[in-house]
Short mmCIF file of C-alpha atoms in Angstrom, two decimals:
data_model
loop_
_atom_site.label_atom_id
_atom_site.label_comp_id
_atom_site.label_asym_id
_atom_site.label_seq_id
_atom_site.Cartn_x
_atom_site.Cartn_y
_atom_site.Cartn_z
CA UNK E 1 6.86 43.24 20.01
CA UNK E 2 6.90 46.85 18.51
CA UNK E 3 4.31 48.32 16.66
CA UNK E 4 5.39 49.33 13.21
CA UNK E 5 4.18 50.09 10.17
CA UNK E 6 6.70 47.69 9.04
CA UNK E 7 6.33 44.92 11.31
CA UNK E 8 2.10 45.43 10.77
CA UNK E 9 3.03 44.96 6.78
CA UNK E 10 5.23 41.96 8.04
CA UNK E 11 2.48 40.40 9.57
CA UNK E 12 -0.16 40.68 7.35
CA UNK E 13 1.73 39.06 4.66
CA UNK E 14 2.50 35.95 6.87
CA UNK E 15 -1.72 36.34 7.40
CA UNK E 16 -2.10 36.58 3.49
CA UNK E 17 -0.06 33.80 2.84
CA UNK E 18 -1.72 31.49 5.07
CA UNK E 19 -4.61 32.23 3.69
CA UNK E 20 -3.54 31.95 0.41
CA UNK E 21 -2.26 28.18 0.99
CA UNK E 22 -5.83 27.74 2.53
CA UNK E 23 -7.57 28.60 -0.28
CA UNK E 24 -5.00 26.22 -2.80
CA UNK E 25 -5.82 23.55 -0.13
CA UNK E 26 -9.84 24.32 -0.61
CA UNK E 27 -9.75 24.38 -4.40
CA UNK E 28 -6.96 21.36 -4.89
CA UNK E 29 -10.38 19.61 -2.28
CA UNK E 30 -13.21 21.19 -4.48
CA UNK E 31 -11.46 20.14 -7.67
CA UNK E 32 -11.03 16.71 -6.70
CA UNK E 33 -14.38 15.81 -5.06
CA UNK E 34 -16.25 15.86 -8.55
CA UNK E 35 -13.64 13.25 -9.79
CA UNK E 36 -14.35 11.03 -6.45
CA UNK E 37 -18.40 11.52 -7.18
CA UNK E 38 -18.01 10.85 -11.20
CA UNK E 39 -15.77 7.22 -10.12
CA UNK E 40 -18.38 6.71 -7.20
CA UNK E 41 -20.90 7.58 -9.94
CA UNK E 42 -19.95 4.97 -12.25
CA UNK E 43 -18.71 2.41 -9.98
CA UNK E 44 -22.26 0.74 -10.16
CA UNK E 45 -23.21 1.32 -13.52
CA UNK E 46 -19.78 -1.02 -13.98
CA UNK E 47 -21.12 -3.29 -11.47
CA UNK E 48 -24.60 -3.22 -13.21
CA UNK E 49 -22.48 -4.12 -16.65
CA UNK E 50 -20.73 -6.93 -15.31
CA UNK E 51 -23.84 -8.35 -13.84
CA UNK E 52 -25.99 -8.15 -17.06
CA UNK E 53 -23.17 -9.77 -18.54
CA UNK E 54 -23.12 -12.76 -16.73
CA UNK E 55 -26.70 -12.77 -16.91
CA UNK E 56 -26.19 -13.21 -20.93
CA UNK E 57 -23.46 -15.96 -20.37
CA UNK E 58 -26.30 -17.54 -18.27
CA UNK E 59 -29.25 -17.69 -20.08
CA UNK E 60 -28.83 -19.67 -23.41
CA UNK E 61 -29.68 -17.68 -26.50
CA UNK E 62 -30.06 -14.50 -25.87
CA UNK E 63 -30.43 -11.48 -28.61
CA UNK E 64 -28.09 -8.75 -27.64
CA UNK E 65 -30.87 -6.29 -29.95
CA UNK E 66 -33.27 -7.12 -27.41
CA UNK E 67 -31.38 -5.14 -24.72
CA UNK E 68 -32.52 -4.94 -21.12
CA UNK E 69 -35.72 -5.29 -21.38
CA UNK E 70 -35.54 -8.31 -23.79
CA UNK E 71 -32.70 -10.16 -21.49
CA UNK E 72 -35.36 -10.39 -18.17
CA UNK E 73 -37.91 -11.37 -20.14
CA UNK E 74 -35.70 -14.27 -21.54
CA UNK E 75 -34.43 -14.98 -18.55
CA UNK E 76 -37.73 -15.11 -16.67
CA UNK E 77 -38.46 -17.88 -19.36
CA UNK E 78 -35.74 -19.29 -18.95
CA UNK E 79 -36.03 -19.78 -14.78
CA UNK E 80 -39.44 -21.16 -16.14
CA UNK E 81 -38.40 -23.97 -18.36
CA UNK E 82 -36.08 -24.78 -15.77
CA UNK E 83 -38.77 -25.30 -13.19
CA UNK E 84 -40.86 -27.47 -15.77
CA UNK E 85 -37.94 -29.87 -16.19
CA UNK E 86 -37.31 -29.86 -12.43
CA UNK E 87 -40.73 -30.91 -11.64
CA UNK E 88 -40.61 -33.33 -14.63
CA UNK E 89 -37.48 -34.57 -13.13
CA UNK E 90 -38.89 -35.06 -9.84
CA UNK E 91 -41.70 -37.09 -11.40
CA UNK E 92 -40.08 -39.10 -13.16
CA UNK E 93 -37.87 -40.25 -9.68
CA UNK E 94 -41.13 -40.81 -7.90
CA UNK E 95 -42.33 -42.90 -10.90
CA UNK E 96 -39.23 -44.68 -10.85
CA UNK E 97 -38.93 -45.33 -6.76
CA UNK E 98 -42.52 -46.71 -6.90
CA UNK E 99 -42.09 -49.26 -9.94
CA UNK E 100 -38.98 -50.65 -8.52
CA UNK E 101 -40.54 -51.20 -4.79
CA UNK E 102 -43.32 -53.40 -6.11
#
């Protein structure tokens, strides 16, 4: 392989355009990782939506102007009622067993 001016000019282009498809490859990468972060972003706050949601087709009566906040707080009182008439429940069966034994 000679040494020319025009075979050095050659080269360097081949160099130039490798680097050049390099940096297209780098940018096309940096341009799409923000997408992949915003999607990864909001791939729980759509989980966290379609959780709350079933939470309010759940829980009886609850006031969408309450948001959030309002929704536990119904829903803790809710799991609470529904404790109370468990326990009432089970009463009543041990009330029942015991009457019809004697």
């Amino acid at each position: 392989m000679g040494v020319t001016l025009e075979g050095q000019r050659k080269e360097s282009i081949w160099v130039l355009m490798r680097r050049q498809r390099a940096r297209r490859a780098l940018v096309k990468k940096i341009m799409i990782r923000p997408k992949k972060r915003l999607e990864a972003h909001r791939r729980p706050c759509r989980a966290i939506d379609r959780r709350v949601k079933t939470l309010k087709e759940l829980v009886p009566n609850t006031k969408p102007s309450e948001g959030l906040d309002g929704l536990f707080r119904q829903t803790a009182d809710y799991i609470l009622a529904l404790e109370m008439k468990v326990r009432v429940m089970q009463t009543m069966v041990q009330v029942l067993t015991e009457t019809d034994c004697v």
